[in-house]
Coordinates of C-alpha atoms in Angstrom, one line a residue:
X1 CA 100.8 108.4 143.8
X2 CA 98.6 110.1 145.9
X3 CA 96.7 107.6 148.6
X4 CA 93.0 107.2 148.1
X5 CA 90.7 106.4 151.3
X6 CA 87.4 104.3 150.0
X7 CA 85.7 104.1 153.4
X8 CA 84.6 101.4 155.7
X9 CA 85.4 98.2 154.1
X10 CA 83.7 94.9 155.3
X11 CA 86.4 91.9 155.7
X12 CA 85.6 89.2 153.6
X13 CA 87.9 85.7 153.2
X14 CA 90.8 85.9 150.6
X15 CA 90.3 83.9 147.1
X16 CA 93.4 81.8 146.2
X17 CA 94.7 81.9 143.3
X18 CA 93.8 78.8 141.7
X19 CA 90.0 80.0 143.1
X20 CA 90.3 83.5 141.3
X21 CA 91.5 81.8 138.0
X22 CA 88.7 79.5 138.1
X23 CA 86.0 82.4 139.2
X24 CA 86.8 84.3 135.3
X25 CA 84.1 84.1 132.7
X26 CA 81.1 85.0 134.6
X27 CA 78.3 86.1 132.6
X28 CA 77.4 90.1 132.4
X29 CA 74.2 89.1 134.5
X30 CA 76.4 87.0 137.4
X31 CA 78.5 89.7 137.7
X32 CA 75.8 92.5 138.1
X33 CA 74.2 90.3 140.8
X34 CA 77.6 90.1 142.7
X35 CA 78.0 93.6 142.5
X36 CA 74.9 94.2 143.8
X37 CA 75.5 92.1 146.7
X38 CA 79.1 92.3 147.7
X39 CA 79.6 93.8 151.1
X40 CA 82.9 95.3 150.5
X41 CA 84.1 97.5 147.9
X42 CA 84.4 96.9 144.6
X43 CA 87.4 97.9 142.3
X44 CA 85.7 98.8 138.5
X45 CA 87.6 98.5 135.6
X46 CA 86.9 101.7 133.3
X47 CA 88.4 100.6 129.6
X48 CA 85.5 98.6 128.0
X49 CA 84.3 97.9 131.1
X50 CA 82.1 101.1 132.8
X51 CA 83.3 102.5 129.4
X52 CA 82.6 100.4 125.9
X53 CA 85.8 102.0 124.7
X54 CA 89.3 103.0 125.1
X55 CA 89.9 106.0 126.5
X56 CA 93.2 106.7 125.7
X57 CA 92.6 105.9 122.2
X58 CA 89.5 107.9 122.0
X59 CA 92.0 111.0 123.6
X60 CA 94.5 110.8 121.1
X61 CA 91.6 110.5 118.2
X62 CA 90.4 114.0 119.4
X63 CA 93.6 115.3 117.8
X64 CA 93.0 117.9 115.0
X65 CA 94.3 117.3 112.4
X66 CA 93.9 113.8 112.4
X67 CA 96.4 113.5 109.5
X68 CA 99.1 114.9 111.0
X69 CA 98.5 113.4 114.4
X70 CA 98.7 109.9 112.6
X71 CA 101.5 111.0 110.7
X72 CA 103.5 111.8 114.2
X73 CA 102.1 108.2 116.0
X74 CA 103.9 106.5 112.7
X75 CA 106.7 108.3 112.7
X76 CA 106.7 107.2 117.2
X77 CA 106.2 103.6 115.8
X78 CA 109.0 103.4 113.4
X79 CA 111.4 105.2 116.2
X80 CA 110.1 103.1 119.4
X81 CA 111.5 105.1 122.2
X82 CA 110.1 102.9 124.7
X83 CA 112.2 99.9 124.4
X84 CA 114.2 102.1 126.7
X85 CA 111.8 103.3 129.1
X86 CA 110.4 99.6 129.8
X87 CA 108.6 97.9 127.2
X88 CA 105.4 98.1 125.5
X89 CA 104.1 98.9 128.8
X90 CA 104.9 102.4 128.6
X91 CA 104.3 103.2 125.0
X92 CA 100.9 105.0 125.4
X93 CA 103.0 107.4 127.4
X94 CA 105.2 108.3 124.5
X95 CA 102.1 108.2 122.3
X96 CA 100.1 110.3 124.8
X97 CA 103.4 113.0 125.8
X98 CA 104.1 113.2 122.0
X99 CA 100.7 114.5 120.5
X100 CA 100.0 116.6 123.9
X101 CA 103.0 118.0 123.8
X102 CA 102.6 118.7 119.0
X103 CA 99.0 119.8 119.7
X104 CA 98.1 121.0 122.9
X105 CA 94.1 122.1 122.1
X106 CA 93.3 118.5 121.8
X107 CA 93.2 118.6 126.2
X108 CA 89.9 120.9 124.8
X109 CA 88.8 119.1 122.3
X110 CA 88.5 116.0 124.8
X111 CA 86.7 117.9 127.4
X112 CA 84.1 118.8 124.6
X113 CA 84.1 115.5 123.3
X114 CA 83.6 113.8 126.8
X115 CA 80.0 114.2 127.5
X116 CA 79.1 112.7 123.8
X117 CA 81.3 109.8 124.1
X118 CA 80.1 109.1 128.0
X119 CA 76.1 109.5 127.1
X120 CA 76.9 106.5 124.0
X121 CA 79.3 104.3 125.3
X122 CA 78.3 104.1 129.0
X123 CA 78.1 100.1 129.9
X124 CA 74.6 101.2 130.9
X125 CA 73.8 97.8 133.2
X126 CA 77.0 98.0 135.3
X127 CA 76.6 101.6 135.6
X128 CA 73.4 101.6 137.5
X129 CA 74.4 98.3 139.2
X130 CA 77.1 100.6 140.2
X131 CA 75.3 103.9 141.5
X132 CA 73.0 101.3 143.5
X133 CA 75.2 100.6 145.6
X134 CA 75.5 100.6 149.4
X135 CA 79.3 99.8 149.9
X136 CA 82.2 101.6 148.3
X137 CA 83.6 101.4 144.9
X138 CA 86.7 103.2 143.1
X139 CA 87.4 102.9 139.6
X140 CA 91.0 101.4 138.8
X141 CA 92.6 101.7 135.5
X142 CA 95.6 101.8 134.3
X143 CA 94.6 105.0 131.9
X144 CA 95.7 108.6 131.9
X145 CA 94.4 110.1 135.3
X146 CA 93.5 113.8 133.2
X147 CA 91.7 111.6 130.7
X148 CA 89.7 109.8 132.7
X149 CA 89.1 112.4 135.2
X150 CA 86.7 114.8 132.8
X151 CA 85.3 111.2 131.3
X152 CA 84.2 109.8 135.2
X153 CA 82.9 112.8 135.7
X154 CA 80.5 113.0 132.6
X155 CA 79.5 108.7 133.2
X156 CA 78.0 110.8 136.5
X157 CA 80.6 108.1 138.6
X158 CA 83.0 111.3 139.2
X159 CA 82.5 111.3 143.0
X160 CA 84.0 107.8 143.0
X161 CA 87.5 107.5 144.0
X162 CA 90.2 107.1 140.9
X163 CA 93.6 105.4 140.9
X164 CA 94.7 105.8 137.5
X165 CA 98.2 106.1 135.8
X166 CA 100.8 109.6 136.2
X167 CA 101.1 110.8 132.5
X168 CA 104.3 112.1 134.5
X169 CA 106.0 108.4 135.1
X170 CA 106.4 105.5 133.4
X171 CA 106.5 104.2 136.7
X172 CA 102.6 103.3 136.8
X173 CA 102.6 101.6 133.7
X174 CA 105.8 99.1 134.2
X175 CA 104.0 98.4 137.2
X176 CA 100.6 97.4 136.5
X177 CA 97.3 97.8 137.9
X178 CA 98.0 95.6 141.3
X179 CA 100.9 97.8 142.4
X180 CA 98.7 101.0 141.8
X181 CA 95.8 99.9 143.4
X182 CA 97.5 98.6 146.4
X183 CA 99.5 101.8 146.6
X184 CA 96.8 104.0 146.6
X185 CA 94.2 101.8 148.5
X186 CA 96.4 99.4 150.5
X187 CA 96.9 95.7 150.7
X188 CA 94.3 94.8 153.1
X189 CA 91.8 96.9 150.7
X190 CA 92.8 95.1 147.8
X191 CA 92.7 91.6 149.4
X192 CA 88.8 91.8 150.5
X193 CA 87.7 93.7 147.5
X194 CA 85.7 92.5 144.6
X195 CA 87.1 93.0 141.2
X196 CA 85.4 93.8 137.8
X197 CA 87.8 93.8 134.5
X198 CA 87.3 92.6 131.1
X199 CA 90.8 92.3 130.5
X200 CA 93.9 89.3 131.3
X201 CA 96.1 91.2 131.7
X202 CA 94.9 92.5 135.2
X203 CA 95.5 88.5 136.1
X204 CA 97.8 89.6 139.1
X205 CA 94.9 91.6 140.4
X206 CA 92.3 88.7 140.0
X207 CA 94.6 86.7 141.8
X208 CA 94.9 89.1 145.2
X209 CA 91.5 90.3 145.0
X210 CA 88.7 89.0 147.0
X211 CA 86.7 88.1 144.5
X212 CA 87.5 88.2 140.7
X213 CA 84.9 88.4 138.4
X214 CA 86.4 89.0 134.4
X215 CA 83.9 89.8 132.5
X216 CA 84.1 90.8 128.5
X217 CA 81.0 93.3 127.8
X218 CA 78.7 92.8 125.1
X219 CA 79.3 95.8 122.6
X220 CA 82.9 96.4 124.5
X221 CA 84.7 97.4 121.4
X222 CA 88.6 98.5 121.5
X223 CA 89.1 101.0 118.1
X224 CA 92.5 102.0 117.7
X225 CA 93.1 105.8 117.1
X226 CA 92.8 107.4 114.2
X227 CA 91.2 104.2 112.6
X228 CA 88.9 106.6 110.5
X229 CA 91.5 108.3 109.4
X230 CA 93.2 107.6 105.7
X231 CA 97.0 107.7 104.9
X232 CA 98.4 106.3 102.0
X233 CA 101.0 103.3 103.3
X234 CA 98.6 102.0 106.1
X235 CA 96.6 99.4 104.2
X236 CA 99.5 97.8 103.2
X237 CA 101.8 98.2 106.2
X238 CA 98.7 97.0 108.6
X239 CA 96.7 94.6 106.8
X240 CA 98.1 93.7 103.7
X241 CA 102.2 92.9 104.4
X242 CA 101.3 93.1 108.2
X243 CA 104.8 93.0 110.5
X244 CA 106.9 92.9 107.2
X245 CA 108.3 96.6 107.3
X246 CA 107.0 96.4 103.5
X247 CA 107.1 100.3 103.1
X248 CA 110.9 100.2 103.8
X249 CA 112.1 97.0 102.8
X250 CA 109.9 96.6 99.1
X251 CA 108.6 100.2 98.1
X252 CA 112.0 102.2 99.6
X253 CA 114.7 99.6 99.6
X254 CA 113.4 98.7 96.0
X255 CA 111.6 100.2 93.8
X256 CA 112.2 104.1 94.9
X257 CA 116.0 103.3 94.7
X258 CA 116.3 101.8 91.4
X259 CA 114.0 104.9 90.2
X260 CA 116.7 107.4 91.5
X261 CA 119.5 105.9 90.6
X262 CA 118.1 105.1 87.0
X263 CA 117.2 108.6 86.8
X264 CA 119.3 111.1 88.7
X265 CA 122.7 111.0 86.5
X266 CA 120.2 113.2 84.4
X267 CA 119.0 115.3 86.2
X268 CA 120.1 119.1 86.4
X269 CA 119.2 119.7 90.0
X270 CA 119.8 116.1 91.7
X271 CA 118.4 117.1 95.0
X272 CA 114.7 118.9 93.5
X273 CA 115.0 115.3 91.2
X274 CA 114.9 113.2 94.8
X275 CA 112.3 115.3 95.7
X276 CA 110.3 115.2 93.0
X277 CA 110.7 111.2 92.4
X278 CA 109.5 111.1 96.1
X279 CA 106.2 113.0 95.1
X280 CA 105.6 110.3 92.5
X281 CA 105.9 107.4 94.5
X282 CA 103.8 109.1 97.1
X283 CA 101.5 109.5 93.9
X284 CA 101.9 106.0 92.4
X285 CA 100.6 103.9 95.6
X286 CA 98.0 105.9 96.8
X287 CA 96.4 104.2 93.7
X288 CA 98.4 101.0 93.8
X289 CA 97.3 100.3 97.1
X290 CA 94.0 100.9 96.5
X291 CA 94.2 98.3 94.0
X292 CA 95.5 95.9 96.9
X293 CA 92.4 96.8 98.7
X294 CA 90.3 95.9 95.6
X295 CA 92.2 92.4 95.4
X296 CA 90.9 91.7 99.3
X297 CA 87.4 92.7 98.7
X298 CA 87.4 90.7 95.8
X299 CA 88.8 87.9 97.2
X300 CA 86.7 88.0 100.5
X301 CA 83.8 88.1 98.0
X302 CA 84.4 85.0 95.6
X303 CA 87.4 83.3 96.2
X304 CA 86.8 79.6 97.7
X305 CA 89.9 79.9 99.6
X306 CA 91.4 83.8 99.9
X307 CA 94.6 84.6 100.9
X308 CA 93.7 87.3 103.1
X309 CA 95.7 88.2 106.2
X310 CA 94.6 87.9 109.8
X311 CA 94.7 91.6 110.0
X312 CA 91.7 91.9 107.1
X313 CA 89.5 90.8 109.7
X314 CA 90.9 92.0 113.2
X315 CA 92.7 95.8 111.7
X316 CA 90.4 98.8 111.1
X317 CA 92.2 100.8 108.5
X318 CA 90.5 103.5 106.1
X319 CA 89.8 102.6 102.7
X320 CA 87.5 105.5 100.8
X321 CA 87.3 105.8 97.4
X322 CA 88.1 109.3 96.6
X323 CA 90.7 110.2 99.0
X324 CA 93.5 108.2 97.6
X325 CA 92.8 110.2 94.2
X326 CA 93.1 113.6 96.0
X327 CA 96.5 112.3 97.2
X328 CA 97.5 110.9 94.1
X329 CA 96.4 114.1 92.3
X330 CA 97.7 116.5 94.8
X331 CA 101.5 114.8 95.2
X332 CA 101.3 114.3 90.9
X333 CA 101.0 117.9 90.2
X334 CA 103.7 118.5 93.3
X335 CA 106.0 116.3 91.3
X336 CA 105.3 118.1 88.3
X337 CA 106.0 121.2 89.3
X338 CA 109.1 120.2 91.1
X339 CA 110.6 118.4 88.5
X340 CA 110.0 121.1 86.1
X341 CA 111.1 124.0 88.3
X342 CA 111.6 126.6 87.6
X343 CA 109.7 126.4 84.5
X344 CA 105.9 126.4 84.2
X345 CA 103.7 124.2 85.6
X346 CA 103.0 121.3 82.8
X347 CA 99.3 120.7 82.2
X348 CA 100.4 118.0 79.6
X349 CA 102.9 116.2 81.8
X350 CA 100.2 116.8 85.0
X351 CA 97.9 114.9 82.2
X352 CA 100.1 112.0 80.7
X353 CA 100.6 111.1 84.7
X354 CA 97.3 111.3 85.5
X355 CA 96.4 108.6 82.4
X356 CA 99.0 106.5 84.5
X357 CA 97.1 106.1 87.5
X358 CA 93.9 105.8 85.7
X359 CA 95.3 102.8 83.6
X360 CA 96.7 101.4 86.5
X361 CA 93.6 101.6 88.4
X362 CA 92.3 99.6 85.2
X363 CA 94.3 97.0 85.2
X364 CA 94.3 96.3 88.8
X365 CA 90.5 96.2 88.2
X366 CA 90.7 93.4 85.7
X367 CA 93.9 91.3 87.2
X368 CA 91.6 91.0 90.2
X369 CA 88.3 89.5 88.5
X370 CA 90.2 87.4 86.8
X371 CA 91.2 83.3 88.2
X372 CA 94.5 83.1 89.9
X373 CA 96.5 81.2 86.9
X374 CA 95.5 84.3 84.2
X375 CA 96.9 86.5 86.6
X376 CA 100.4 85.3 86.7
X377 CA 100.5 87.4 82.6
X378 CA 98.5 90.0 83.7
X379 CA 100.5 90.6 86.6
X380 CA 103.5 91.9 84.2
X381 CA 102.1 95.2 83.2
X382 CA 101.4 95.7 86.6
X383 CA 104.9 94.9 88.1
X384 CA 106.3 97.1 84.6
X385 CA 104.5 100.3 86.3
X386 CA 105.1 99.6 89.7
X387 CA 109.2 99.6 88.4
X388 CA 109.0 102.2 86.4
X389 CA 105.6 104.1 86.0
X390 CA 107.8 107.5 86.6
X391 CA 109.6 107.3 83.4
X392 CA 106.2 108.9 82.1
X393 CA 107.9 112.1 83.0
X394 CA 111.5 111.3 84.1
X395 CA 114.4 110.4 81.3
X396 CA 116.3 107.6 82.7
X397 CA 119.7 106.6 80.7
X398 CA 120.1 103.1 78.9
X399 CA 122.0 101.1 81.6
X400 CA 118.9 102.4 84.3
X401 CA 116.2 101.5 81.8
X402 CA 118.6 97.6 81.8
X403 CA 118.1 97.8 86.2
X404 CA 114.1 98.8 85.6
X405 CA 113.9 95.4 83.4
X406 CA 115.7 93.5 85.7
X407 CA 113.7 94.4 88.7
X408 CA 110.5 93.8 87.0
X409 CA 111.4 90.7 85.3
X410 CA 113.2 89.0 88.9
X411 CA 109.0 90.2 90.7
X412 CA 107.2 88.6 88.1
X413 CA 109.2 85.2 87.7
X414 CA 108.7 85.2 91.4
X415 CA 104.9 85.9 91.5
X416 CA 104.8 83.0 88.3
X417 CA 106.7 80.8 90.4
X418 CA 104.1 81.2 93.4
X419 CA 101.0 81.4 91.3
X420 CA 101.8 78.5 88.7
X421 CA 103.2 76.2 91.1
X422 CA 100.0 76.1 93.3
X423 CA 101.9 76.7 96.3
X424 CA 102.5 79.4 99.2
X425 CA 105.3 82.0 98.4
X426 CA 108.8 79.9 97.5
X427 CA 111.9 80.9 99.3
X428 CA 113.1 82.5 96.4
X429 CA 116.9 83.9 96.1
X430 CA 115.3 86.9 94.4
X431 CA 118.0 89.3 94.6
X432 CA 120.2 87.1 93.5
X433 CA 118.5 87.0 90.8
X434 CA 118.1 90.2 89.6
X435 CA 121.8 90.6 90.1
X436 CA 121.9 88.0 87.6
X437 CA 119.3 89.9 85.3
X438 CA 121.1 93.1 85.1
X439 CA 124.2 91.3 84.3
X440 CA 122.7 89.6 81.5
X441 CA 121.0 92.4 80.4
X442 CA 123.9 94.9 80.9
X443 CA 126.1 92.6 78.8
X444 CA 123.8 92.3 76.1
X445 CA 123.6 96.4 75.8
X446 CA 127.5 96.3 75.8
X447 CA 127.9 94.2 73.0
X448 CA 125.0 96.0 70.5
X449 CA 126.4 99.5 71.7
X450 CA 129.7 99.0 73.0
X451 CA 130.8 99.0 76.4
X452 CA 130.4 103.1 76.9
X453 CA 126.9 102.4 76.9
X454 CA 126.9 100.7 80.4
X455 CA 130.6 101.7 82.3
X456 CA 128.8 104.7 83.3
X457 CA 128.9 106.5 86.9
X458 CA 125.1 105.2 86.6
X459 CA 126.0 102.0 85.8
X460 CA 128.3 101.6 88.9
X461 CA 125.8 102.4 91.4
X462 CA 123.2 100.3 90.2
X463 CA 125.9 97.3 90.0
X464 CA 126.6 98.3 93.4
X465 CA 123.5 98.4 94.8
X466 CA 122.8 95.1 93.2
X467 CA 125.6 93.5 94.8
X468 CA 124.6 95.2 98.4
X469 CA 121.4 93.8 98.4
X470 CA 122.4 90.4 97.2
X471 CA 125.7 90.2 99.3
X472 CA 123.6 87.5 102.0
X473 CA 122.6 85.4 99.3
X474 CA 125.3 85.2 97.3
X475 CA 127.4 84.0 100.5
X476 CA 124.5 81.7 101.1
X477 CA 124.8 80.5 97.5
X478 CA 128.8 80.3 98.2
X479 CA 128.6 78.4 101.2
X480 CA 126.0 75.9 100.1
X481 CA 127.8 74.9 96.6
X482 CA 129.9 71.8 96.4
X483 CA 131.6 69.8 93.4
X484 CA 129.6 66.8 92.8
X485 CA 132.7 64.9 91.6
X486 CA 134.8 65.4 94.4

C-alpha cells in the first residue's frame, strides 16, 4: 500500500482501551465540537459517515442493466467464492471484480453519477466541521480506492489524503481498517489521532486511536445494491423464507421436479419439454409471489399479531405491480412457443395460461382477506396450482397426475396442521408422508386399471425420487420405532 504523509501531527496522550470503549456514542454535535478542536489529525470515516451512503453499493448500482447485474451478484451469492479467499471480509471484492470485469462502462457511469450522489448525500455538518480545520485529516475506509477516489473528489474533500482498500488484494480487507491505516500513516500517527466512524466494526481502531468518537449519522442510510431493482425469486428468497434456500430446496427440489417427471415420459423433444416447463415456473411465481407480497401487506395492515419475518422490516426488495405480469407474460408465451415448437405460436394455449395466473392472482386475493382458520380450505386450490398449474398446457400420464395429488395433499395437511392447531409450523415428517401418499394413491390406480397403469418408466422415477427425498426420515422413523410389548 502506498505510504501516505498527513503532516505535522501534535502528540496527544494514548486512550486505553477500556477509555475508547467507553468514549462511543457521542452525540453528532459532541463529535463536531471535538473535531473542531482536536490538535492532531483526525482519521474520517467515509461510508455513512462524510458520505450518508455506501459507496460500494452505490458503485455496483450504477451497473446497466441492472437486471443482469443482479442476476450475476445472485448467481456470486449462490457460488460464494470467498470462503476461500478469507471470509465475508473479502466478498465485496468478488462482487466488485465480477461486475467490473461483465460490464466495464459502469467505471463511467460512476464518474457521471458521482457529483449527483456527493451534492445529496454529503453529511453536510461534518463536512464543513471538516474543511474548517486547522490540523490534518485523511479519510480512512476500508472501500474501493478508484471508487472513492472520483467520490472525495466531488464531496470537495479530494485534496485530503486517502487510505482505502486495493481492488487488487484481498489483503486489505482480511485485514481491516487498523492495519491499513497504520500501514499507510504509521503507528505513532494512528495512536495520537482522533477517530470518526459510525461503524463497530472499526472497534480495533477505536481502541488504538487517540481519541474515538463512534458516531451513527442522522439520515446515514446503508441501501443494498440493486434494491430498486425487481427479479422474480427475491421476495421470497430475502424476506419471505429468509436464509432457507427456499428457491432450491421447495420450488426446484419440489415442485419443478415432480412437474418434469410427471410430464416428460410424453414429451417428443424431452430437452425443449425441460426448457419449456422451466419457462412456466419462471411464469407461475412471478405471480405467486406477488401473492406472498399481498399476504405481508395485508397482514402488516390488520393482523393483531402477523407472522412477518424480521427481513419485512430491515430488507429493501422490489415489489411493483406490473413488472411481475411482464415476466409472467413474457416467460408464458416463451413456454408456449417452446413447448409447441416447431409449430405455430398458440394464441389459445398463450390464453388458457394467461387465465391461470389471473385466477391465481384471485384467489390469493381472497385467501388473504380472509381469518387464518378459513384459510386452511382455501389454501387447497392454491397449493393444487402451485403443484400442478402447468398441466393447463402439458399432458402428464396417470401415475404423474397420482405424484401431483400426493404433493399437494402432504402441503396442505401440513399447512392444516399449522393453521388449525394454533401453533408455529410442526416438525412435520412431510416427505414421509407423501411417500406414503403416492403409495396409497398408486395402489388404488393399480387395482381400478391394473398394474400397467403405474409400473411405468414414469412411475419408477417418481417412486424413486420419493424414496430419495424421504430416505433421512424414513431412517429417522426406523431408528426411533420400538415394540411396545417387548
Amino acid at each position: 500500500m502506498t505510504r501516505v504523509t498527513p503532516g505535522p501531527v501534535r502528540s496527544r496522550p494514548r486512550v486505553g482501551p477500556e477509555v475508547a470503549l467507553r468514549a462511543l456514542g457521542h452525540q453528532t454535535s459532541t463529535a463536531l465540537e471535538h473535531l473542531r478542536d482536536y490538535e492532531g489529525i483526525a482519521l474520517i470515516d467515509l461510508d455513512e459517515t462524510l458520505y450518508l451512503r455506501n459507496s460500494t453499493e452505490d458503485f455496483l448500482d450504477s451497473v446497466r442493466p441492472r437486471v443482469l447485474g443482479l442476476l450475476a451478484l445472485r448467481l456470486l451469492d449462490v457460488l460464494r467464492p470467498w470462503r476461500f479467499t478469507g471470509g465475508e471480509a473479502t466478498r465485496d471484492v468478488w462482487r466488485v471484480r465480477l461486475l467490473v470485469a461483465l460490464f466495464p462502462w459502469t467505471l463511467l457511469v460512476w464518474r457521471r453519477r458521482v457529483p449527483g450522489l456527493a451534492r445529496d448525500h454529503v453529511n453536510l455538518p461534518l463536512w464543513k466541521a471538516l474543511v474548517e480545520r486547522r490540523d490534518p485529516a485523511a479519510i480512512v475506509t476500508v472501500g474501493f480506492r478508484f471508487i472513492v477516489t472520483p467520490l472525495a473528489r466531488a464531496l470537495g474533500v479530494g485534496s485530503l489524503p486517502i487510505v482505502a482498500s486495493r481492488i487488487s488484494s484481498f489483503a486489505d480487507r482480511r485485514r481491516g481498517k487498523l492495519a491499513m491505516a497504520i500501514a499507510a500513516l504509521g503507528e505513532g500517527t494512528v495512536a495520537g489521532a482522533l477517530v470518526i466512524t459510525d461503524s463497530m466494526s472499526d472497534a480495533p481502531l477505536l481502541e488504538r486511536c487517540g481519541r474515538p468518537l463512534h458516531v451513527v449519522w442522522p439520515g446515514a442510510r446503508y441501501v443494498p445494491a440493486f434494491s430498486g431493482t425487481y427479479l422474480p425469486g427475491q421476495y421470497v428468497s430475502r424476506v419471505k423464507r429468509p436464509g432457507e434456500r427456499y428457491i432450491f430446496r421447495a420450488i426446484l427440489q419440489e415442485d419443478f421436479a415432480f412437474w418434469v417427471l410427471a410430464s416428460v415420459g410424453l414429451a417428443r423433444q424431452p430437452v425443449l419439454h425441460v426448457v419449456g416447463v422451466a419457462l412456466l415456473l419462471l411464469s407461475f411465481w412471478a405471480i405467486y409471489e406477488r401473492g406472498y407480497v399481498d399476504n405481508d401487506l395485508v397482514a402488516s395492515r390488520y393482523e393483531q399479531d402477523p407472522k412477518l419475518s424480521e427481513a419485512f422490516r430491515t430488507t429493501p426488495v422490489a415489489t411493483p405491480v406490473l413488472q411481475p405480469w411482464i415476466w409472467a407474460l413474457g416467460a408464458g408465451a416463451a413456454a408456449v412457443l417452446v413447448l409447441g415448437w416447431p409449430g405455430p405460436f398458440s394464441v389459445t394455449r398463450f390464453g388458457a395460461w394467461t387465465g391461470v395466473l389471473v385466477a391465481t392472482t384471485l384467489w390469493f386475493r381472497l385467501y388473504n382477506r380472509f381469518d387464518k382458520s378459513t384459510r386452511a380450505w382455501l389454501y387447497l386450490p392454491l397449493r393444487v396450482a402451485r403443484s400442478a398449474a402447468f398441466v393447463t398446457l402439458v399432458a402428464v400420464s396417470l401415475i404423474g397426475a397420482v405424484a401431483l395429488a400426493a404433493h399437494s395433499l402432504t402441503r396442505w395437511v401440513h399447512y392444516c396442521i399449522y393453521r388449525l392447531g394454533r401453533s408455529d409450523w410442526p416438525k412435520l415428517q412431510a416427505e414421509l408422508m407423501r411417500l406414503c401418499f403416492f403409495l396409497v394413491l398408486a395402489t388404488l390406480v393399480a387395482v381400478a386399471n391394473g398394474i400397467a397403469a403405474v409400473a411405468t418408466w414414469t412411475g419408477l422415477a417418481l417412486l424413486a425420487w420419493n424414496l430419495f427425498r424421504a430416505r433421512s426420515e424414513i431412517l429417522q422413523q426406523l431408528r426411533a420405532a420400538s415394540r411396545i410389548d417387548a
